[in-house]
Coordinates of C-alpha atoms in Angstrom, one line a residue:
Chain A
M285 CA -33.6 -75.3 29.2
S286 CA -33.3 -75.4 25.2
S287 CA -33.3 -72.8 22.5
D288 CA -32.0 -68.9 24.5
Y289 CA -33.9 -67.5 21.7
V290 CA -37.7 -66.5 23.0
F291 CA -40.3 -65.5 20.5
V292 CA -42.6 -62.6 22.8
N293 CA -45.8 -62.0 20.9
D294 CA -47.7 -58.6 21.8
V295 CA -51.4 -58.9 21.6
G296 CA -51.8 -55.3 23.0
P297 CA -52.7 -54.0 20.2
R298 CA -56.2 -56.6 20.1
D299 CA -56.2 -58.3 23.3
G300 CA -55.5 -55.4 25.4
L301 CA -57.9 -52.7 23.7
Q302 CA -60.4 -54.7 23.3
N303 CA -62.3 -54.1 26.1
Q304 CA -61.1 -50.4 27.2
K305 CA -63.0 -48.1 28.1
V306 CA -61.6 -45.5 25.9
H307 CA -61.9 -46.6 22.6
V308 CA -58.5 -46.2 20.5
S309 CA -58.6 -45.7 16.3
A310 CA -57.6 -48.2 14.3
E311 CA -54.8 -45.1 13.5
D312 CA -54.1 -45.2 16.8
R313 CA -53.5 -48.7 16.8
V314 CA -51.6 -48.9 13.7
R315 CA -49.2 -46.3 15.2
L316 CA -49.1 -48.4 18.6
I317 CA -48.4 -51.6 16.3
K318 CA -45.8 -49.7 14.6
A319 CA -43.7 -48.8 17.8
L320 CA -43.8 -52.4 18.8
L321 CA -42.8 -53.8 14.9
E322 CA -39.5 -50.7 15.5
A323 CA -38.8 -51.7 19.0
G324 CA -38.2 -54.9 18.1
I325 CA -41.2 -57.3 18.9
P326 CA -41.3 -59.9 16.7
G327 CA -45.3 -60.7 16.0
V328 CA -48.2 -58.8 16.5
E329 CA -51.6 -59.2 17.2
V330 CA -53.2 -56.7 15.4
A331 CA -57.0 -57.2 15.3
S332 CA -60.0 -59.0 15.5
F333 CA -62.2 -60.0 13.1
V334 CA -65.3 -60.0 15.6
S335 CA -68.6 -57.7 14.3
P336 CA -68.0 -53.7 14.6
K337 CA -71.0 -53.2 15.7
A338 CA -70.5 -56.0 18.6
V339 CA -67.0 -54.6 19.2
P340 CA -66.0 -51.3 18.1
Q341 CA -63.3 -50.8 19.6
M342 CA -62.4 -53.2 16.8
A343 CA -63.4 -51.6 14.3
G344 CA -61.4 -50.9 11.1
A345 CA -60.0 -54.4 11.3
G346 CA -59.6 -55.3 7.5
D347 CA -57.6 -51.7 7.1
I348 CA -55.3 -52.4 9.6
V349 CA -54.1 -55.6 8.7
A350 CA -53.9 -54.4 5.2
Q351 CA -51.3 -51.9 6.2
F352 CA -48.7 -54.8 7.2
I353 CA -49.1 -57.2 4.7
H354 CA -45.8 -56.3 3.7
S355 CA -44.1 -56.7 7.2
T356 CA -41.4 -59.6 7.9
A357 CA -43.2 -59.5 11.3
E358 CA -45.9 -62.5 12.1
I359 CA -48.6 -60.1 12.2
S360 CA -52.1 -62.3 13.3
C361 CA -55.7 -61.5 14.1
L362 CA -58.2 -63.0 15.7
V363 CA -61.0 -65.0 13.4
P364 CA -63.7 -65.5 15.6
N365 CA -65.9 -67.2 13.3
Q366 CA -66.5 -68.1 9.5
K367 CA -67.3 -64.7 8.2
G368 CA -64.3 -63.4 10.4
Y369 CA -62.3 -65.1 8.4
E370 CA -63.6 -64.1 5.4
L371 CA -62.9 -61.0 5.9
A372 CA -59.5 -61.8 7.3
K373 CA -58.7 -63.3 4.5
A374 CA -59.8 -60.5 1.9
A375 CA -57.9 -57.7 4.0
G376 CA -54.4 -59.8 3.0
A377 CA -54.2 -61.4 6.8
K378 CA -51.2 -64.2 6.6
I379 CA -52.0 -65.2 10.0
I380 CA -55.2 -66.3 12.0
S381 CA -55.7 -67.2 14.9
V382 CA -58.9 -69.0 16.2
V383 CA -59.8 -68.6 20.3
P384 CA -62.0 -72.4 20.7
S385 CA -62.4 -72.2 25.1
A386 CA -62.2 -75.7 26.9
T387 CA -65.2 -75.8 28.5
E388 CA -69.1 -76.1 27.7
T389 CA -69.5 -72.9 29.8
M390 CA -66.9 -70.6 28.4
N391 CA -68.4 -71.2 25.1
L392 CA -71.9 -71.0 25.8
K393 CA -71.4 -67.7 28.3
N394 CA -69.0 -66.3 25.5
I395 CA -70.0 -66.7 22.2
N396 CA -73.1 -69.0 22.5
M397 CA -72.1 -72.2 21.0
S398 CA -71.7 -75.2 22.6
L399 CA -68.2 -77.0 22.6
E400 CA -68.7 -79.3 20.1
E401 CA -70.3 -76.8 18.2
T402 CA -67.5 -74.1 19.1
L403 CA -64.6 -76.8 17.2
S404 CA -66.4 -77.7 14.4
V405 CA -66.4 -73.9 13.5
S406 CA -62.7 -73.5 14.6
C407 CA -61.2 -76.3 12.6
D408 CA -63.4 -75.5 9.7
I409 CA -61.5 -72.3 9.1
L410 CA -58.3 -73.9 10.8
R411 CA -58.9 -76.4 7.6
Q412 CA -59.8 -73.6 5.1
A413 CA -56.5 -71.5 6.5
R414 CA -54.4 -74.3 5.8
A415 CA -55.7 -74.9 2.0
D416 CA -55.7 -71.0 1.3
G417 CA -52.2 -70.6 2.1
L418 CA -52.1 -68.9 5.7
T419 CA -50.7 -69.6 8.0
A420 CA -53.1 -70.7 11.2
Q421 CA -53.1 -70.9 14.9
A422 CA -55.5 -71.8 17.7
Y423 CA -55.6 -71.1 21.2
V424 CA -57.5 -73.2 23.8
A425 CA -58.6 -70.4 26.3
V426 CA -59.5 -71.9 29.7
A427 CA -57.0 -73.7 29.6
V428 CA -56.2 -74.0 33.3
E429 CA -59.4 -72.7 35.1
C430 CA -62.7 -72.0 34.1
P431 CA -64.7 -69.2 35.2
Y432 CA -67.7 -71.0 35.6
E433 CA -66.6 -74.5 35.4
G434 CA -63.7 -74.1 38.0
K435 CA -60.3 -76.3 36.9
V436 CA -60.1 -77.6 34.2
A437 CA -58.5 -81.6 33.4
I438 CA -55.2 -81.3 31.5
S439 CA -56.9 -84.3 29.4
Q440 CA -59.6 -82.3 28.8
V441 CA -57.2 -79.5 27.3
M442 CA -55.3 -81.7 25.5
N443 CA -58.3 -83.6 23.9
V444 CA -59.6 -80.5 22.8
A445 CA -56.3 -79.1 21.5
Q446 CA -55.4 -82.5 19.8
K447 CA -58.6 -81.6 17.5
L448 CA -57.2 -78.4 16.7
W449 CA -53.9 -79.7 15.2
D450 CA -55.7 -82.2 13.7
A451 CA -57.2 -79.9 11.4
G452 CA -54.1 -77.7 10.5
A453 CA -53.8 -75.8 13.6
E454 CA -49.5 -74.8 13.2
K455 CA -49.4 -73.4 16.9
L456 CA -51.3 -74.2 19.5
I457 CA -51.6 -71.7 22.6
M458 CA -52.6 -72.5 26.0
A459 CA -54.3 -69.3 27.5
D460 CA -54.7 -68.7 31.5
T461 CA -57.6 -66.6 30.3
I462 CA -58.3 -65.0 33.7
G463 CA -54.7 -65.5 35.7
A464 CA -55.8 -68.4 37.8
A465 CA -52.6 -70.2 36.9
N466 CA -49.6 -71.2 39.4
P467 CA -46.9 -72.4 38.6
Q468 CA -47.5 -75.8 39.0
Q469 CA -50.5 -75.8 36.9
I470 CA -48.5 -74.6 34.4
R471 CA -45.7 -77.3 34.5
A472 CA -48.3 -79.8 34.7
L473 CA -50.0 -78.5 31.6
F474 CA -47.4 -78.4 29.6
K475 CA -45.5 -81.6 30.8
A476 CA -49.1 -83.1 29.3
A477 CA -48.7 -80.9 26.3
N478 CA -44.9 -81.6 25.3
S479 CA -45.6 -85.1 25.3
L480 CA -48.3 -84.8 22.4
F481 CA -46.8 -82.0 20.4
P482 CA -43.6 -80.3 19.7
A483 CA -42.1 -77.8 22.0
D484 CA -41.7 -75.7 19.2
K485 CA -46.0 -75.9 18.3
L486 CA -46.6 -75.0 21.2
A487 CA -47.2 -71.4 23.3
V488 CA -48.4 -70.1 26.4
H489 CA -50.9 -66.9 27.5
L490 CA -50.8 -65.9 30.6
H491 CA -52.6 -62.9 32.6
D492 CA -51.1 -61.4 35.8
T493 CA -54.2 -61.1 37.8
R494 CA -52.6 -62.7 41.4
A495 CA -49.3 -61.5 40.3
M496 CA -47.9 -64.7 39.4
A497 CA -47.1 -64.5 35.6
L498 CA -43.7 -64.0 36.2
A499 CA -43.6 -67.3 38.0
N500 CA -46.0 -69.1 35.4
T501 CA -43.8 -67.8 32.5
F502 CA -40.3 -68.8 34.6
A503 CA -42.5 -73.0 34.8
A504 CA -43.5 -72.3 31.0
L505 CA -39.5 -71.8 30.1
E506 CA -38.3 -75.3 32.0
E507 CA -41.1 -76.8 30.4
G508 CA -39.4 -75.5 27.2
I509 CA -42.1 -72.7 26.0
R510 CA -40.4 -70.2 24.1
H511 CA -43.3 -68.3 22.9
F512 CA -45.1 -65.9 24.7
D513 CA -48.5 -63.8 24.2
A514 CA -47.8 -60.6 26.9
S515 CA -49.5 -57.4 26.3
I516 CA -48.0 -54.0 26.0
G517 CA -48.1 -52.2 29.6
G518 CA -50.2 -55.0 30.9
L519 CA -53.3 -54.4 29.0
G520 CA -56.3 -56.2 28.8
G521 CA -59.4 -58.3 30.9
C522 CA -61.3 -60.7 29.7
P523 CA -65.0 -59.5 29.3
F524 CA -66.9 -62.4 29.8
A525 CA -64.8 -64.0 32.8
P526 CA -65.5 -62.3 35.4
G527 CA -62.5 -61.1 37.3
A528 CA -60.1 -60.9 35.1
A529 CA -57.6 -58.6 34.5
G530 CA -54.0 -57.3 33.4
N531 CA -52.2 -59.6 30.8
L532 CA -48.5 -60.2 31.4
A533 CA -47.0 -57.4 30.4
T534 CA -44.5 -57.2 27.6
E535 CA -42.1 -55.0 29.4
D536 CA -42.3 -57.4 32.4
L537 CA -42.2 -61.0 30.2
V538 CA -39.1 -59.3 28.3
G539 CA -37.5 -57.3 31.6
M540 CA -37.1 -60.9 33.0
L541 CA -35.6 -62.6 30.0
H542 CA -33.5 -60.0 29.1
Q543 CA -31.8 -60.8 32.9
M544 CA -32.0 -64.3 32.7
G545 CA -29.1 -64.4 29.4
L546 CA -32.1 -65.4 26.7
R547 CA -32.6 -63.5 23.9
T548 CA -35.9 -61.9 22.3
G549 CA -34.3 -59.3 20.0
V550 CA -36.5 -56.9 21.6
N551 CA -34.9 -52.9 22.8
L552 CA -36.0 -52.6 26.0
D553 CA -35.7 -49.1 26.6
S554 CA -37.6 -48.6 23.2
L555 CA -40.4 -51.0 24.9
L556 CA -40.7 -48.9 27.3
K557 CA -41.4 -46.1 25.7
V558 CA -44.1 -47.6 23.8
S559 CA -45.5 -48.8 27.1
D560 CA -45.5 -44.7 27.8
L561 CA -47.4 -44.3 24.4
A562 CA -49.9 -47.2 25.0
G563 CA -51.0 -45.3 28.5
T564 CA -51.3 -42.0 26.2
L565 CA -53.8 -43.9 24.1
V566 CA -55.5 -45.5 26.8
E567 CA -55.7 -41.9 28.6
K568 CA -54.5 -43.8 31.9
G569 CA -51.0 -44.6 33.4
I570 CA -50.1 -48.3 32.5
G571 CA -46.7 -50.9 33.1
G572 CA -46.3 -54.1 34.3
R573 CA -44.6 -54.9 38.1
M574 CA -41.2 -54.6 36.8
K575 CA -41.3 -50.7 34.7
T576 CA -41.1 -48.3 37.7
W577 CA -37.5 -50.4 38.4
L578 CA -36.2 -50.7 34.9
L579 CA -36.7 -47.4 34.6
K580 CA -34.9 -46.1 37.6
N581 CA -31.8 -48.5 37.4
G582 CA -32.4 -50.6 34.2
G583 CA -29.0 -49.5 32.6
S584 CA -27.5 -51.7 30.8
L585 CA -30.7 -53.7 30.5
L586 CA -31.9 -51.3 28.3
A587 CA -30.1 -52.1 25.5
A588 CA -31.1 -54.2 22.5
Q589 CA -30.8 -58.1 22.8
Chain B
M173 CA -40.9 -81.8 44.4
S174 CA -40.0 -83.0 47.9
S175 CA -42.4 -82.6 50.8
D176 CA -45.4 -80.5 50.3
Y177 CA -44.8 -78.7 53.2
V178 CA -42.8 -75.3 53.5
F179 CA -41.9 -73.3 56.3
V180 CA -42.5 -69.6 56.3
N181 CA -39.8 -67.3 58.9
D182 CA -41.7 -64.1 58.5
V183 CA -38.8 -61.2 58.8
G184 CA -41.2 -58.6 59.2
P185 CA -40.9 -57.4 62.7
R186 CA -37.2 -57.6 62.1
D187 CA -35.7 -56.9 58.7
G188 CA -39.3 -55.4 57.6
L189 CA -39.2 -53.0 61.2
Q190 CA -35.5 -51.8 61.1
N191 CA -35.3 -48.9 58.5
Q192 CA -38.7 -47.5 58.5
K193 CA -38.9 -43.6 59.2
V194 CA -41.5 -44.3 61.8
H195 CA -39.7 -45.7 64.7
V196 CA -42.4 -49.4 65.7
S197 CA -41.9 -49.0 69.7
A198 CA -41.0 -52.6 71.1
E199 CA -44.4 -53.2 72.4
D200 CA -45.9 -52.7 69.1
R201 CA -43.4 -55.0 67.5
V202 CA -44.7 -57.8 70.4
R203 CA -48.2 -56.9 68.8
L204 CA -47.0 -57.9 65.3
I205 CA -45.4 -60.9 66.5
K206 CA -47.9 -62.1 68.0
A207 CA -50.3 -61.4 65.9
L208 CA -48.2 -63.8 62.7
L209 CA -47.9 -66.3 66.0
E210 CA -51.7 -66.3 65.8
A211 CA -52.3 -66.8 61.7
G212 CA -49.8 -70.0 62.4
I213 CA -46.7 -68.0 61.2
P214 CA -44.3 -71.3 62.1
G215 CA -41.2 -68.6 62.0
V216 CA -40.4 -65.3 63.4
E217 CA -37.5 -63.0 63.2
V218 CA -38.0 -60.8 66.8
A219 CA -35.1 -58.5 66.7
S220 CA -31.6 -57.4 65.9
F221 CA -29.1 -56.6 69.0
V222 CA -27.3 -54.0 66.9
S223 CA -26.9 -50.8 68.8
P224 CA -29.3 -49.1 69.7
K225 CA -27.9 -46.0 69.2
A226 CA -27.0 -46.3 65.3
V227 CA -30.2 -48.2 65.2
P228 CA -33.4 -46.6 67.0
Q229 CA -36.1 -49.0 65.4
M230 CA -33.9 -52.2 67.2
A231 CA -34.2 -51.1 70.6
G232 CA -35.6 -53.2 73.2
A233 CA -34.3 -56.3 71.8
G234 CA -33.9 -58.3 74.9
D235 CA -37.3 -57.0 76.0
I236 CA -38.7 -58.6 73.1
V237 CA -36.5 -62.0 72.6
A238 CA -37.9 -62.5 76.9
Q239 CA -41.2 -62.2 76.1
F240 CA -41.4 -65.2 73.5
I241 CA -38.8 -67.6 75.5
H242 CA -41.7 -70.0 76.2
S243 CA -42.9 -70.1 72.5
T244 CA -42.9 -73.5 70.6
A245 CA -42.6 -71.2 67.1
E246 CA -39.3 -70.8 66.0
I247 CA -38.4 -67.1 67.3
S248 CA -35.1 -66.1 66.5
C249 CA -32.7 -63.1 66.3
L250 CA -30.0 -61.4 64.6
V251 CA -26.3 -61.3 66.4
P252 CA -24.1 -59.1 64.2
N253 CA -21.6 -58.9 66.7
Q254 CA -20.0 -61.0 70.1
K255 CA -21.7 -58.6 71.8
G256 CA -25.0 -59.1 70.3
Y257 CA -24.8 -62.3 70.7
E258 CA -23.7 -62.1 74.3
L259 CA -27.3 -60.0 74.5
A260 CA -29.2 -62.6 72.9
K261 CA -27.9 -65.1 75.0
A262 CA -28.5 -63.3 78.1
A263 CA -31.9 -62.7 77.1
G264 CA -32.9 -66.5 76.3
A265 CA -32.6 -66.2 73.0
K266 CA -33.0 -70.0 71.3
I267 CA -32.0 -69.9 67.6
I268 CA -29.4 -66.8 66.5
S269 CA -28.6 -65.7 63.1
V270 CA -25.3 -64.3 61.8
V271 CA -25.2 -62.0 58.8
P272 CA -21.9 -62.2 56.5
S273 CA -22.1 -60.9 53.5
A274 CA -20.4 -63.0 50.1
T275 CA -18.1 -60.0 49.3
E276 CA -15.2 -58.1 50.7
T277 CA -17.3 -54.6 50.0
M278 CA -20.0 -55.1 51.0
N279 CA -18.9 -56.4 54.7
L280 CA -16.8 -53.1 54.2
K281 CA -19.6 -50.6 53.1
N282 CA -22.3 -52.7 56.1
I283 CA -19.9 -53.5 59.1
N284 CA -16.7 -51.8 58.4
M285 CA -15.0 -55.2 58.2
S286 CA -13.3 -57.0 55.8
L287 CA -14.5 -60.5 54.3
E288 CA -12.2 -62.7 56.3
E289 CA -13.2 -60.9 59.7
T290 CA -16.4 -60.8 59.1
L291 CA -16.1 -64.4 59.0
S292 CA -14.2 -64.6 61.3
V293 CA -16.4 -63.1 64.1
S294 CA -19.7 -64.7 62.5
C295 CA -17.6 -68.3 62.8
D296 CA -16.8 -67.6 66.5
I297 CA -20.7 -66.7 67.4
L298 CA -21.5 -69.7 65.7
R299 CA -19.4 -72.1 67.3
Q300 CA -20.2 -70.5 70.7
A301 CA -24.0 -70.5 70.1
R302 CA -23.1 -74.5 69.1
A303 CA -21.5 -74.9 72.7
D304 CA -24.2 -72.9 74.5
G305 CA -27.1 -74.9 73.3
L306 CA -28.5 -72.8 71.0
T307 CA -29.7 -73.2 67.3
A308 CA -27.3 -71.5 65.3
Q309 CA -28.2 -70.2 62.1
A310 CA -26.1 -67.8 58.8
Y311 CA -27.1 -66.0 56.5
V312 CA -25.0 -65.3 53.3
A313 CA -26.0 -61.9 52.6
V314 CA -25.7 -60.8 48.9
A315 CA -25.7 -64.4 47.5
V316 CA -26.9 -63.5 43.5
E317 CA -25.3 -59.9 43.4
C318 CA -23.7 -57.2 45.3
P319 CA -24.3 -53.9 45.1
Y320 CA -20.5 -53.0 44.8
E321 CA -19.2 -55.6 43.1
G322 CA -21.7 -56.6 40.8
K323 CA -22.8 -60.9 40.5
V324 CA -21.4 -62.8 43.1
A325 CA -19.4 -65.9 42.1
I326 CA -21.5 -69.2 42.8
S327 CA -18.0 -70.6 43.8
Q328 CA -17.6 -67.9 46.5
V329 CA -21.2 -67.9 48.1
M330 CA -20.9 -71.4 48.6
N331 CA -16.9 -71.0 49.9
V332 CA -18.6 -68.7 52.2
A333 CA -21.2 -71.0 53.5
Q334 CA -19.2 -73.8 54.0
K335 CA -16.8 -71.8 56.3
L336 CA -20.3 -71.3 58.4
W337 CA -21.3 -74.7 58.4
D338 CA -18.0 -75.5 59.6
A339 CA -18.4 -73.7 62.5
G340 CA -21.6 -75.6 62.9
A341 CA -24.3 -73.2 61.5
E342 CA -27.9 -75.9 61.4
K343 CA -29.3 -73.4 58.3
L344 CA -27.9 -71.5 55.3
I345 CA -30.3 -69.0 54.6
M346 CA -29.5 -67.6 50.8
A347 CA -30.5 -63.7 50.7
D348 CA -30.7 -61.6 47.8
T349 CA -29.9 -58.8 49.5
I350 CA -30.3 -56.6 47.1
G351 CA -33.5 -58.0 44.9
A352 CA -31.6 -58.8 41.9
A353 CA -31.9 -62.3 41.4
N354 CA -33.6 -63.8 38.5
P355 CA -35.0 -67.3 38.1
Q356 CA -32.2 -68.7 36.5
Q357 CA -29.7 -67.7 38.9
I358 CA -31.7 -69.1 42.0
R359 CA -32.5 -72.4 40.3
A360 CA -28.3 -72.2 39.9
L361 CA -27.6 -71.4 43.1
F362 CA -29.3 -73.8 44.9
K363 CA -28.3 -76.6 42.6
A364 CA -24.4 -75.8 43.9
A365 CA -26.0 -75.4 47.7
N366 CA -27.5 -79.1 47.1
S367 CA -24.7 -80.2 45.5
L368 CA -23.0 -79.4 49.3
F369 CA -25.2 -79.0 51.6
P370 CA -29.0 -81.2 52.5
A371 CA -31.9 -79.2 51.2
D372 CA -33.6 -79.4 54.5
K373 CA -30.7 -77.0 55.7
L374 CA -30.8 -74.4 53.4
A375 CA -33.4 -71.6 52.9
V376 CA -34.1 -68.5 50.7
H377 CA -34.7 -64.9 52.1
L378 CA -36.6 -62.8 48.8
H379 CA -36.7 -59.4 47.7
D380 CA -39.3 -58.5 45.3
T381 CA -37.6 -55.4 43.8
R382 CA -37.6 -56.4 40.6
A383 CA -40.8 -58.4 41.0
M384 CA -39.8 -61.6 39.8
A385 CA -39.5 -63.0 44.1
L386 CA -42.9 -65.5 43.3
A387 CA -40.6 -66.8 40.1
N388 CA -37.6 -66.8 42.2
T389 CA -39.8 -68.4 44.8
F390 CA -40.8 -71.5 42.1
A391 CA -37.2 -71.8 41.4
A392 CA -36.0 -72.4 44.6
L393 CA -39.0 -74.7 45.3
E394 CA -38.2 -76.6 42.2
E395 CA -34.3 -77.1 44.0
G396 CA -36.2 -78.8 47.0
I397 CA -36.4 -75.9 49.4
R398 CA -38.4 -75.7 51.7
H399 CA -37.5 -72.9 54.0
F400 CA -38.1 -69.0 53.1
D401 CA -37.8 -65.4 54.6
A402 CA -40.7 -63.2 54.1
S403 CA -42.0 -60.0 55.6
I404 CA -45.4 -59.9 56.4
G405 CA -46.7 -57.0 54.0
G406 CA -43.9 -57.1 51.8
L407 CA -41.5 -54.2 54.4
G408 CA -38.1 -53.7 54.4
G409 CA -35.3 -53.1 52.6
C410 CA -31.6 -52.6 53.3
P411 CA -29.9 -49.0 53.8
F412 CA -26.3 -49.6 52.7
A413 CA -27.5 -52.0 49.6
P414 CA -28.6 -48.6 47.2
G415 CA -31.6 -49.2 45.2
A416 CA -33.2 -52.3 47.8
A417 CA -36.5 -52.1 47.9
G418 CA -39.3 -54.4 49.3
N419 CA -38.5 -57.9 50.6
L420 CA -41.0 -60.6 49.7
A421 CA -44.2 -60.3 50.6
T422 CA -45.1 -63.2 53.3
E423 CA -49.1 -63.0 52.2
D424 CA -47.8 -63.5 48.0
L425 CA -45.4 -66.6 49.6
V426 CA -48.1 -68.3 51.5
G427 CA -50.8 -67.0 48.4
M428 CA -48.7 -68.8 46.1
L429 CA -47.6 -71.9 48.2
H430 CA -51.2 -72.7 49.1
Q431 CA -52.6 -71.9 45.4
M432 CA -49.7 -75.0 44.4
G433 CA -51.2 -77.4 47.2
L434 CA -48.5 -76.8 49.0
R435 CA -48.5 -76.6 53.2
T436 CA -47.2 -73.8 55.8
G437 CA -49.9 -73.9 58.6
V438 CA -50.6 -70.8 57.9
N439 CA -54.4 -68.7 57.8
L440 CA -53.9 -66.6 55.3
D441 CA -57.5 -64.8 56.0
S442 CA -56.1 -63.8 59.5
L443 CA -52.3 -63.1 57.7
L444 CA -54.0 -60.6 55.9
K445 CA -55.3 -58.5 58.5
V446 CA -52.1 -59.3 60.3
S447 CA -50.7 -57.3 57.3
D448 CA -53.3 -54.4 57.6
L449 CA -52.1 -54.3 61.6
A450 CA -47.7 -53.4 60.1
G451 CA -49.8 -51.4 58.1
T452 CA -50.5 -49.0 60.5
L453 CA -48.0 -49.5 62.7
V454 CA -45.7 -48.6 59.5
E455 CA -48.6 -45.1 59.1
K456 CA -48.8 -46.3 55.5
G457 CA -50.4 -49.0 53.1
I458 CA -48.8 -52.0 52.6
G459 CA -49.2 -55.4 51.0
G460 CA -47.5 -57.7 48.4
R461 CA -48.6 -58.1 45.0
M462 CA -51.6 -60.3 45.6
K463 CA -53.1 -58.7 48.2
T464 CA -56.0 -56.9 46.3
W465 CA -57.0 -59.8 44.6
L466 CA -56.8 -62.5 47.3
L467 CA -59.3 -59.8 49.3
K468 CA -61.1 -59.9 46.8
N469 CA -61.6 -62.8 45.5
G470 CA -59.4 -65.3 47.2
G471 CA -62.6 -66.8 48.9
S472 CA -62.0 -70.8 49.9
L473 CA -58.1 -70.1 50.3
L474 CA -58.5 -67.9 52.7
A475 CA -58.8 -71.3 55.3
A476 CA -56.0 -72.8 57.4
Q477 CA -53.4 -75.3 55.5

């Protein structure tokens, strides 16, 4: 393994909350973001510039972004289209992410655009962001399996990633959107990605739908990946992907990383309290798979690393 | 990865049931064993020859073993001491396992013997088993972390393993008795074991206490390990190890292996029903971490491999 530092990007305030039945106000989302930052989380996805009429859970994106423009953490937001990019830029966003899917059908079902059109729009935004001095990131969604087309050929994922890279993406995040991946697939995906892109420009977004998120995390670590998305309490899924549920929980990720002797800068004890806070905001008990053990026996593990 | 076949040894009828509050009769344990075999499980740990006065849950060991002497599956039993070995042999046992712990304190607390004494007894039994034409296996318990002494040096584990091997053990099963292992530790443990013993003579026994059993499984697979203990429904723990809970669930293991394209010979659909049966026997809902998803979405996965 290369570096012993792993960058943890918490997508809870956006991905985690976007599809909750309980709508969390912009003020409460800010509270959550601040709590994550205070726990030492180095990156947070704070908003998505989707239409607030279409996705009321994400209203107030501009206000939220504006509150963190002086943060030293990596504060990012999703920009699904040109209008979203302009609003993000106006709000002072420093890091923007586009989220094209790797397959034709997923893009059609998700945003009513073909793969080609989606990539065209995404690449335009990436180029603008670079020209405007923002940091541009790109997801490749359904990077392992598409709920409509099934397993996605790695070459197709790499082809999409290459286009995004050429348009200026400074980080490529492979997303297992429906949590279908097993460690073998994650390993193969990143062996390919490593052959084309620098490992420190790659990241992974895992779901725990099939209880293999930590196994997939280990596979990615073995391939030199050192940037992971996770969601506080394991909040989140994807509404247009039938059957998707449960992001990799940030406390599970940090819990395993620290036990493996890797550093994150996160205070696990504080993080567990943030998980509780997130639970009160969505009005249900949440937490990944390790929380119970951590609270009961975590002991010396529950300290900053 | 080497072979694509993985041997699954279900320890549910012994390890899973040994410490249950609900005592499962010998007849019901035989039902469970038969159901596992019918689901294609190739190895089952069916009994332990401990004193039935000390461990009433395990009464009837001889009767159970006798019912499977013609089975083509690998039917094994634990023999904690000389008397246990003699009873197992008399009952017609073909495969016996000794279970020494890797540390002084664990042996003292568990069976009131020093490490040296424990190994002496274990090696005696292994030699006798070989001379008597039985298959002799040896566990190394607390192979990663001891609840009393903390992390166990790999060299100490290897030293214990070497003695057991020299006495005739035909399989060495490294047991993470309290489920403390992370994938890094499993990888390191088996790198060392592989340097001393043939990979096909090695096996691993994992617990899911910290939700890392599948991650640890992947790490072991990466090191060429192709023999895994697991327990139907995730039943079991260890009463002398404070905080231990939950074996790796057989359905989780098989679920991940099949998704990775590995073969086990197990019918996952049938296995899930055996998990339900085991739950009725212990009078509680059981199942690992993947069961819900498998039942709802397992689809084509739920077929023999």
